[in-house]
Short mmCIF file of C-alpha atoms and ligand atoms in Angstrom, two decimals:
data_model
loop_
_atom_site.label_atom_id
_atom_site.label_comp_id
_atom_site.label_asym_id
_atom_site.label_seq_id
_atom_site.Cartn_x
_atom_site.Cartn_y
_atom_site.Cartn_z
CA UNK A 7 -5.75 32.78 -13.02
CA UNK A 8 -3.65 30.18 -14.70
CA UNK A 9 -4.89 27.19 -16.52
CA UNK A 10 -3.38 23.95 -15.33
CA UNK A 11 -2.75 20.22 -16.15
CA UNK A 12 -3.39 17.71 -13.32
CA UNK A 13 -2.34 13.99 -14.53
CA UNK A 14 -3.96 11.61 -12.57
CA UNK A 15 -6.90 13.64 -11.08
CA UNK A 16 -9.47 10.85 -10.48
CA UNK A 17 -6.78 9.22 -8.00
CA UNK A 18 -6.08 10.51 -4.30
CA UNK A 19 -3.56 13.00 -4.09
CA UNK A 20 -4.30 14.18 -7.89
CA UNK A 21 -8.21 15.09 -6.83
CA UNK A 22 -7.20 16.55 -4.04
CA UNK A 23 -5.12 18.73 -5.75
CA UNK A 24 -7.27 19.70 -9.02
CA UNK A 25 -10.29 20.89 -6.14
CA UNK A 26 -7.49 23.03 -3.85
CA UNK A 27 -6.31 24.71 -7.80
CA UNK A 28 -10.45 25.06 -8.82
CA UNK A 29 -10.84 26.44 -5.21
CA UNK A 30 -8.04 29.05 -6.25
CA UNK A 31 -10.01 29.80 -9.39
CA UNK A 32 -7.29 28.51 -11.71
CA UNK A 33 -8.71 26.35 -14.72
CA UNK A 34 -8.04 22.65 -14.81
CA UNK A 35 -7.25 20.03 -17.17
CA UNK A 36 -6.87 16.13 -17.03
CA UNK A 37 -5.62 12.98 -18.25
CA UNK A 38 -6.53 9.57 -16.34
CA UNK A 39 -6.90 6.10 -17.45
CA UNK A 40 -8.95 5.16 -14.46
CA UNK A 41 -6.98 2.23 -13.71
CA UNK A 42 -6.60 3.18 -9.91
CA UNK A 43 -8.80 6.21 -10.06
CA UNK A 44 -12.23 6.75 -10.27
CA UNK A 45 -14.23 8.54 -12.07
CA UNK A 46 -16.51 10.20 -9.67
CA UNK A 47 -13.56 11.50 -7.97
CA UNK A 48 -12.91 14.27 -10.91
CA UNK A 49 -14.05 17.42 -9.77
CA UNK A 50 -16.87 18.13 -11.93
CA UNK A 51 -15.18 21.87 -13.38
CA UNK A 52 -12.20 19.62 -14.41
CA UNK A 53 -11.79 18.92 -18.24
CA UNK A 54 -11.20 15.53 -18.35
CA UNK A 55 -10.10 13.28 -20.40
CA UNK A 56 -9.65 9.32 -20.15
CA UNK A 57 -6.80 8.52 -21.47
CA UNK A 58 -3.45 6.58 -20.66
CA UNK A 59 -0.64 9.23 -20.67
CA UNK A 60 1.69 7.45 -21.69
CA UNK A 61 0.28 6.97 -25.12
CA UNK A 62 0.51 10.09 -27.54
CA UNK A 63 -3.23 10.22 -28.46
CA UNK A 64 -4.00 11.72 -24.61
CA UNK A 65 -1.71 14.14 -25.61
CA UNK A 66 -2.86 15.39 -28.96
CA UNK A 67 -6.43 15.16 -27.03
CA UNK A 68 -5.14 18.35 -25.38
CA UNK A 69 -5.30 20.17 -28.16
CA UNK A 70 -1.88 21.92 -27.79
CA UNK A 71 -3.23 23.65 -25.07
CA UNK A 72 -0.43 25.94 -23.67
CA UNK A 73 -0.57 25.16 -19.68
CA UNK A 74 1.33 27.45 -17.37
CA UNK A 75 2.11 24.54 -15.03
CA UNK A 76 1.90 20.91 -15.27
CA UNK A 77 0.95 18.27 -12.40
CA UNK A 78 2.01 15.05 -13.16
CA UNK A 79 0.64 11.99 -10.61
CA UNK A 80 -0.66 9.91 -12.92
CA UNK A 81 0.99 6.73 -12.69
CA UNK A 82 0.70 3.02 -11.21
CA UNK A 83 1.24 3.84 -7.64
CA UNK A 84 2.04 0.55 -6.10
CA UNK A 85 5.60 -0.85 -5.06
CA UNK A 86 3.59 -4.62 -5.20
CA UNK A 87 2.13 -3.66 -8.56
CA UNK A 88 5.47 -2.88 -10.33
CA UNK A 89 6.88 -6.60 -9.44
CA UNK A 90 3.73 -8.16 -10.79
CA UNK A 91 3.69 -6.13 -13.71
CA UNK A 92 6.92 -4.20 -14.76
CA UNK A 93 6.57 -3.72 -18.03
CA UNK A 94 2.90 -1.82 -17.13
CA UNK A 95 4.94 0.05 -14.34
CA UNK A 96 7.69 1.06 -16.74
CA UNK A 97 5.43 2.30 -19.82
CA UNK A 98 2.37 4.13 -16.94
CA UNK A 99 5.71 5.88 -14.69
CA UNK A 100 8.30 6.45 -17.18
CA UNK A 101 7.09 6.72 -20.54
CA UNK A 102 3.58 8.98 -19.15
CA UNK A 103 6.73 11.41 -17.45
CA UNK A 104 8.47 11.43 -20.94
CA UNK A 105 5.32 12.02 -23.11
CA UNK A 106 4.60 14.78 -20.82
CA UNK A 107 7.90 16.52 -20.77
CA UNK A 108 7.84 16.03 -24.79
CA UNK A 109 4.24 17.84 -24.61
CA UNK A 110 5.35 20.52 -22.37
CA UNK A 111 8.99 21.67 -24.32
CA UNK A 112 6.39 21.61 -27.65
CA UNK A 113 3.55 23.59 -26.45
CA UNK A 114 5.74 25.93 -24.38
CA UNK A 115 4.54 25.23 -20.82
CA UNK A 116 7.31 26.39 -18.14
CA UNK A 117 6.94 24.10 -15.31
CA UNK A 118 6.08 20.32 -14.31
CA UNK A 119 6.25 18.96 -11.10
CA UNK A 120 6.14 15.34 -10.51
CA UNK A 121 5.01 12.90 -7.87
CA UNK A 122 8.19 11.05 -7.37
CA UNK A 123 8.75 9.03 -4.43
CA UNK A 124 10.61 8.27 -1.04
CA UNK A 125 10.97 4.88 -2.88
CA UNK A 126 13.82 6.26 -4.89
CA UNK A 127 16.11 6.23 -1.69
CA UNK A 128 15.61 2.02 -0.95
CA UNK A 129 16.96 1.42 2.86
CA UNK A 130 18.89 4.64 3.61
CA UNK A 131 22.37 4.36 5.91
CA UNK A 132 21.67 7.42 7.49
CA UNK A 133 18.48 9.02 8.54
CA UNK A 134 16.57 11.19 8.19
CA UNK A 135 17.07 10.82 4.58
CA UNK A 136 17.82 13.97 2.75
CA UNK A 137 17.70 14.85 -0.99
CA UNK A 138 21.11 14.69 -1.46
CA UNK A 139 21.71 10.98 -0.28
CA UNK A 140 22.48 7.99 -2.17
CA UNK A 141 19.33 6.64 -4.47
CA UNK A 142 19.07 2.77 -4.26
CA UNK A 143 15.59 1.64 -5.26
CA UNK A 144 14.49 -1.33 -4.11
CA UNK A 145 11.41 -2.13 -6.45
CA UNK A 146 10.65 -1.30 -10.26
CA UNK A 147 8.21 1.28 -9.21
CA UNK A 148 11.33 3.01 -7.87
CA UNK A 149 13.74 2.44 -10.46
CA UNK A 150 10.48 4.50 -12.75
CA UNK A 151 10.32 7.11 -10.27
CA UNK A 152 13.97 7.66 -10.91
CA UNK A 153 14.03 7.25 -14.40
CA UNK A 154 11.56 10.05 -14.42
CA UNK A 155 13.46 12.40 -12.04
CA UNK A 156 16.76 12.13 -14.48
CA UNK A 157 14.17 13.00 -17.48
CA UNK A 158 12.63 15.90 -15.66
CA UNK A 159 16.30 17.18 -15.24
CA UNK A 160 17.53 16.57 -18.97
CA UNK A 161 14.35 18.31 -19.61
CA UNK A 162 14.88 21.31 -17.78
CA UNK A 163 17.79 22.13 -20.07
CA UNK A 164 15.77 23.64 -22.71
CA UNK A 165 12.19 22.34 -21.73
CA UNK A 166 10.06 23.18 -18.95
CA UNK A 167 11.70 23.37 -15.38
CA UNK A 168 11.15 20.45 -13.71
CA UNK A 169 10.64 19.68 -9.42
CA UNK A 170 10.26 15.99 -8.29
CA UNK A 171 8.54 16.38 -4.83
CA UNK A 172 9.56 12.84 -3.03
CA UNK A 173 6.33 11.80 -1.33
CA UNK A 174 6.75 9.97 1.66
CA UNK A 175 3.99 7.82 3.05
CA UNK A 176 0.83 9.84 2.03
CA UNK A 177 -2.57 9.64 3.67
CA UNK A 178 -5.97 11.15 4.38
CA UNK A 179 -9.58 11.51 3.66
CA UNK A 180 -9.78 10.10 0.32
CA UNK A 181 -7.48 7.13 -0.02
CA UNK A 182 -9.01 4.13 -1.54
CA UNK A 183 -10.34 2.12 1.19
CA UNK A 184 -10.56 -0.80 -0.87
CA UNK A 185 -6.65 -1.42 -2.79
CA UNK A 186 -5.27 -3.09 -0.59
CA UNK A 187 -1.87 -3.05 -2.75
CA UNK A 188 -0.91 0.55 -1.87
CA UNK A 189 -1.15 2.90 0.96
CA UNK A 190 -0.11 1.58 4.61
CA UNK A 191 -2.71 3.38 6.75
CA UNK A 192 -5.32 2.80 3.91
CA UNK A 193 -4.50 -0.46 3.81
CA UNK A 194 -4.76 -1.37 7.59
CA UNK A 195 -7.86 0.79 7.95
CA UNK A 196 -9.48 -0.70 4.92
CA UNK A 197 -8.81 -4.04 6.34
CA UNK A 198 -10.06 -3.32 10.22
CA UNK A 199 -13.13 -1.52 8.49
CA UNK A 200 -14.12 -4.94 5.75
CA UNK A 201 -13.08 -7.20 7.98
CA UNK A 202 -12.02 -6.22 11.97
CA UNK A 203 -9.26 -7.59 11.28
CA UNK A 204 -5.38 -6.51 10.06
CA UNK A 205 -3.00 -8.29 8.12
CA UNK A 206 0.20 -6.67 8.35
CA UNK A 207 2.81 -8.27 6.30
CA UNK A 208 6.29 -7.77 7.13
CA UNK A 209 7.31 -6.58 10.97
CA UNK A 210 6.24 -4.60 13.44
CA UNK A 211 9.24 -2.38 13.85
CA UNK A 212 9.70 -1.29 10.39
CA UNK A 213 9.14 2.45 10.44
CA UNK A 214 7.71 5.50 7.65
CA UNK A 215 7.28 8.99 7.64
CA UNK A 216 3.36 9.83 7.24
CA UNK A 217 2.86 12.66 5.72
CA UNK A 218 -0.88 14.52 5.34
CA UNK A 219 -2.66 14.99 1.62
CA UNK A 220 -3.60 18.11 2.36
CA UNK A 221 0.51 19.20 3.18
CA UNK A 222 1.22 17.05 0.13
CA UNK A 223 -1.41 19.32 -2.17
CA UNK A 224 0.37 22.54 -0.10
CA UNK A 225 3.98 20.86 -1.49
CA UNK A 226 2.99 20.75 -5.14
CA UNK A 227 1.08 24.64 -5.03
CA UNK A 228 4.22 25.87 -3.73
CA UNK A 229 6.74 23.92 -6.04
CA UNK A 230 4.86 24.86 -9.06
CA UNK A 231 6.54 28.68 -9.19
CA UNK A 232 10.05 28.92 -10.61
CA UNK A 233 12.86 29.85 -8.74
CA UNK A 234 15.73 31.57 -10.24
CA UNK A 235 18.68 29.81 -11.44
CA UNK A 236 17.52 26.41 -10.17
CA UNK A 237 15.68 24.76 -13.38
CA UNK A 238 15.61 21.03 -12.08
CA UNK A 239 15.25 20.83 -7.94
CA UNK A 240 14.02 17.67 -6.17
CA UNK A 241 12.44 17.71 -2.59
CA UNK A 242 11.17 15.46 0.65
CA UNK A 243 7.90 16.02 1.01
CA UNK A 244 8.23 14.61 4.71
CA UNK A 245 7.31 15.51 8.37
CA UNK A 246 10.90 14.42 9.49
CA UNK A 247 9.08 12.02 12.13
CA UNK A 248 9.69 8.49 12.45
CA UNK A 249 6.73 6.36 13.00
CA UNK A 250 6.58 2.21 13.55
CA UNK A 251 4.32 0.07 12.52
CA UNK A 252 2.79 -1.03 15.41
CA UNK A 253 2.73 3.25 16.07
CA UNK A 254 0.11 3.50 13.24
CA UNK A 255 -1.43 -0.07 13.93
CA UNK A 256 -2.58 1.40 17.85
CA UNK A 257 -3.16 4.82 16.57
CA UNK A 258 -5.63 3.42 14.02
CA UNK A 259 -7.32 0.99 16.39
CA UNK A 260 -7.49 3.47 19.15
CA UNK A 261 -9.53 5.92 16.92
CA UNK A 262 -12.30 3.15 15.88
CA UNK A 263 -14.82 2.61 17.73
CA UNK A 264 -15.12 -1.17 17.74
CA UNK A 265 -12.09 -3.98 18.18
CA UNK A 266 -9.83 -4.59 15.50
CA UNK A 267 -7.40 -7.86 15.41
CA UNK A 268 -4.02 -8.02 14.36
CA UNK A 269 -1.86 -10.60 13.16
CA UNK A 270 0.91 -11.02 11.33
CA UNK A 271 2.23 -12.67 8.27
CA UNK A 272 4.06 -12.84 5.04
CA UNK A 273 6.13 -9.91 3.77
CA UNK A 274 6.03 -7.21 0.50
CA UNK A 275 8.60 -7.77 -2.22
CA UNK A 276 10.71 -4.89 -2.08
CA UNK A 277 9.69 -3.33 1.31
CA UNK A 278 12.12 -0.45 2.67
CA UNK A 279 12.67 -1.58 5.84
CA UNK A 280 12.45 1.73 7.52
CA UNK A 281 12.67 5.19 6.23
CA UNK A 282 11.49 9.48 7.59
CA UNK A 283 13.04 11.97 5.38
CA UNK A 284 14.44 15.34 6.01
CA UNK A 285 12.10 18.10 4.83
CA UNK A 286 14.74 21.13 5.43
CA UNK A 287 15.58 21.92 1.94
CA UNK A 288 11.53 22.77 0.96
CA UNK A 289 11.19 23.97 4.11
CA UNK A 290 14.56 26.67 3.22
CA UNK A 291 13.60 26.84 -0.55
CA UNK A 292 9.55 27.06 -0.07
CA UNK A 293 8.56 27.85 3.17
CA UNK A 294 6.52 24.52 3.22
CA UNK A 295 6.44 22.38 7.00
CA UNK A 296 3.98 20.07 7.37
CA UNK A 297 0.76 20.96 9.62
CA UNK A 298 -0.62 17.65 10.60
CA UNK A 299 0.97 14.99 13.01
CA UNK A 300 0.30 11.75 12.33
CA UNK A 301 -2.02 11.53 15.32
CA UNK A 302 -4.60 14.29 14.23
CA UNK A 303 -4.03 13.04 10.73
CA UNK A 304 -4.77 9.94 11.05
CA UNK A 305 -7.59 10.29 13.49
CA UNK A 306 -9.75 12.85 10.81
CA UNK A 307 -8.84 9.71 8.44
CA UNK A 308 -10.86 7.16 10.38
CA UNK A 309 -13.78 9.74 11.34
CA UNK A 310 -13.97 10.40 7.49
CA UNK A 311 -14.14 6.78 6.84
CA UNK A 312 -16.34 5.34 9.64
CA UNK A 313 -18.82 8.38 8.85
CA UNK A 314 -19.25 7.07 5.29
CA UNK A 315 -19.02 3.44 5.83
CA UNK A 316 -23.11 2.17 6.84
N1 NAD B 429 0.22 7.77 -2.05
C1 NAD B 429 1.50 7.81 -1.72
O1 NAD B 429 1.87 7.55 -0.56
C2 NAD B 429 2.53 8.20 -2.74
C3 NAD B 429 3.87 8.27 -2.33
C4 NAD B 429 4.84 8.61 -3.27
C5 NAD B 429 4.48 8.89 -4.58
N2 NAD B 429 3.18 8.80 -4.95
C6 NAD B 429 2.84 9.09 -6.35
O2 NAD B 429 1.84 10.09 -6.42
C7 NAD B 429 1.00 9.87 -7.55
C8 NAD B 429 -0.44 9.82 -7.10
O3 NAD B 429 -0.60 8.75 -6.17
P1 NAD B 429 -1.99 8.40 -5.49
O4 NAD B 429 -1.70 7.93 -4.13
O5 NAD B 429 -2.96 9.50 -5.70
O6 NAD B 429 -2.37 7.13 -6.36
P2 NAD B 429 -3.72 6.77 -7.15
O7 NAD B 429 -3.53 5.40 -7.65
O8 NAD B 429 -4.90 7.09 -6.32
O9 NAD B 429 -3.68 7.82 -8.36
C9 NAD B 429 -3.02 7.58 -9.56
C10 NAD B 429 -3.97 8.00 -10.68
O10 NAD B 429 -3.30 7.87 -11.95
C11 NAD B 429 -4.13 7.15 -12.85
N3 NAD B 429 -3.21 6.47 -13.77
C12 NAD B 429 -2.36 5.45 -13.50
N4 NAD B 429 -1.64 5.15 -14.60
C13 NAD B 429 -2.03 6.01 -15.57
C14 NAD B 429 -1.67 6.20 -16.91
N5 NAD B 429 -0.70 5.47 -17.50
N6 NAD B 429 -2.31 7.16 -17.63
C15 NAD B 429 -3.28 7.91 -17.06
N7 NAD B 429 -3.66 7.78 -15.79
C16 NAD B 429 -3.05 6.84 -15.06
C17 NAD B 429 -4.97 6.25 -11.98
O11 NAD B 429 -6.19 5.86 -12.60
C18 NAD B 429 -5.22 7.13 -10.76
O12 NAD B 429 -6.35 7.96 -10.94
C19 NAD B 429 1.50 8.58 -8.20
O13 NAD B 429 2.37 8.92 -9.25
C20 NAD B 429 2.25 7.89 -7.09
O14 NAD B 429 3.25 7.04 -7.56
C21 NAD B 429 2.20 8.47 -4.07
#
């Protein structure tokens, strides 16, 4: 039994990960301002508290609890977001990863893993993308995720060990329905759900790599041991599979059982254009693949959100 930090635990992925640790009988801790999260998503054995994590008095909150890993996910999680608001994006992604690093070389905890992002990569020249590629972001949100990888390997020096998992396009049961500023199949199956109607901004033939939450929550469970010599690693967590736009606009109005419209306008500041992502290096390192396609996956999404809509 270990006992366990999970930043970010009333969001998405973060929940979802705090219940599969609980489930494994470790013990649980977290920080979450509630800003995207919610509250009710905390699993109820989960020490929380609210808190940004950026600033140092969610850190003394802990208590100088020792933690034999750290999670950390908490962070603004939209591309949009961080042009609106940079300075937010800058202090909730890169200051939160350096006031947990700080935290973690102090209290003695071994290992963080972070939530970093495909985002770091911008529009790749060749693809799939793999880790060892050049980084271009194209949006503040990736310049932080960045920033935050290069602290997490400074860190590692003679700090905690450090893995940056690069999330590709997460979804699943459990995305916020209702943001509408992050999260491609949440967004166009929160929109067909409130409305019947999709607004996709930007063109059809842009393409992503959609990988499952409950492979993502698999990622971060394996990356959290330490591997020998290796104190600072990054990896894709990817299926390798291209999929378009209009791909994941049929696939989610195939699975619902009423008509959905589509249209198209406007565009996203800082969109990739198109981007699927190698996953052999944590598939070598980790023995992680993904289990879900993006048709099952996204299926079980819309029969978990048509069975809890009225
Ligand atoms: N969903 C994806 O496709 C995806 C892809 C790549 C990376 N990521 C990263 O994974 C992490 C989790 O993403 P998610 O999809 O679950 O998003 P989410 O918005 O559902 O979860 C983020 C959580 O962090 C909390 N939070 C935000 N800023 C905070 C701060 N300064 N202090 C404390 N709590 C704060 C929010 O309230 C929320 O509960 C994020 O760091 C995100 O950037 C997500």
């Amino acid at each position: 039994v270990a006992d366990l930090l999970v930043t970010g635990a009333a969001g998405f992925i973060g929940s979802a990960l705090a219940r599969a640790l609980l489930a494994q009988g470790h013990t649980v801790a977290t920080i979450d301002n509630l800003t995207t999260g919610r509250r009710v998503n905390v699993p109820a054995a989960c020490d929380f508290i609210e808190g940004d994590v950026a600033d140092p008095a969610s850190t003394r909150a802990l208590g100088g609890r020792r933690f034999d890993a750290i999670f950390h996910l908490a962070g603004q999680s939209g591309g949009i977001r961080s042009f609106r608001d940079p300075f937010y994006d800058l202090a909730a992604n890169v200051t939160s990863t350096l006031r947990v690093l700080e935290y973690a070389r102090e209290v003695g905890t071994p290992s963080v893993v972070y939530a970093s992002s495909m985002s770091v990569y911008g529009d790749p020249h060749v693809l799939p993308v793999r880790e060892s590629d050049p980084v271009e972001p194209k949006s503040p949100y990736g310049v932080g995720k960045l920033a935050s990888e290069h602290y997490l390997r400074l860190y590692a020096e003679d700090g905690p060990a450090g893995t940056a998992l690069r999330l590709n396009n997460v979804y699943g049961a459990g995305q916020d329905l209702l943001d509408f500023d992050q999260g491609m199949a949440s967004i166009f199956l929160g929109q067909a759900i409130a409305d019947r109607r999709i607004v996709v901004k930007g063109p059809r033939d842009r393409f992503r790599d959609f990988v499952h939450v409950s492979d993502v929550v698999e990622a971060f469970i394996r990356a959290w041991s330490i591997p020998g010599a290796d104190r600072f690693r990054i990896y894709n967590v990817a299926t390798g599979r291209k999929t378009h736009v209009s791909e994941l606009l049929d696939l989610i109005r195939g699975a619902l059982p009423f008509d959905v419209a589509v249209e198209f306008a406007g565009e996203t500041p800082g969109d990739q254009f198109g981007i699927f992502s190698s996953f052999d290096r944590i598939k070598d390192e980790l023995g992680w693949i993904p289990k879900f396609s993006v048709e099952d996956g996204i299926k079980g999404m819309v029969d978990w959100a048509t069975s809890r809509s009225p």
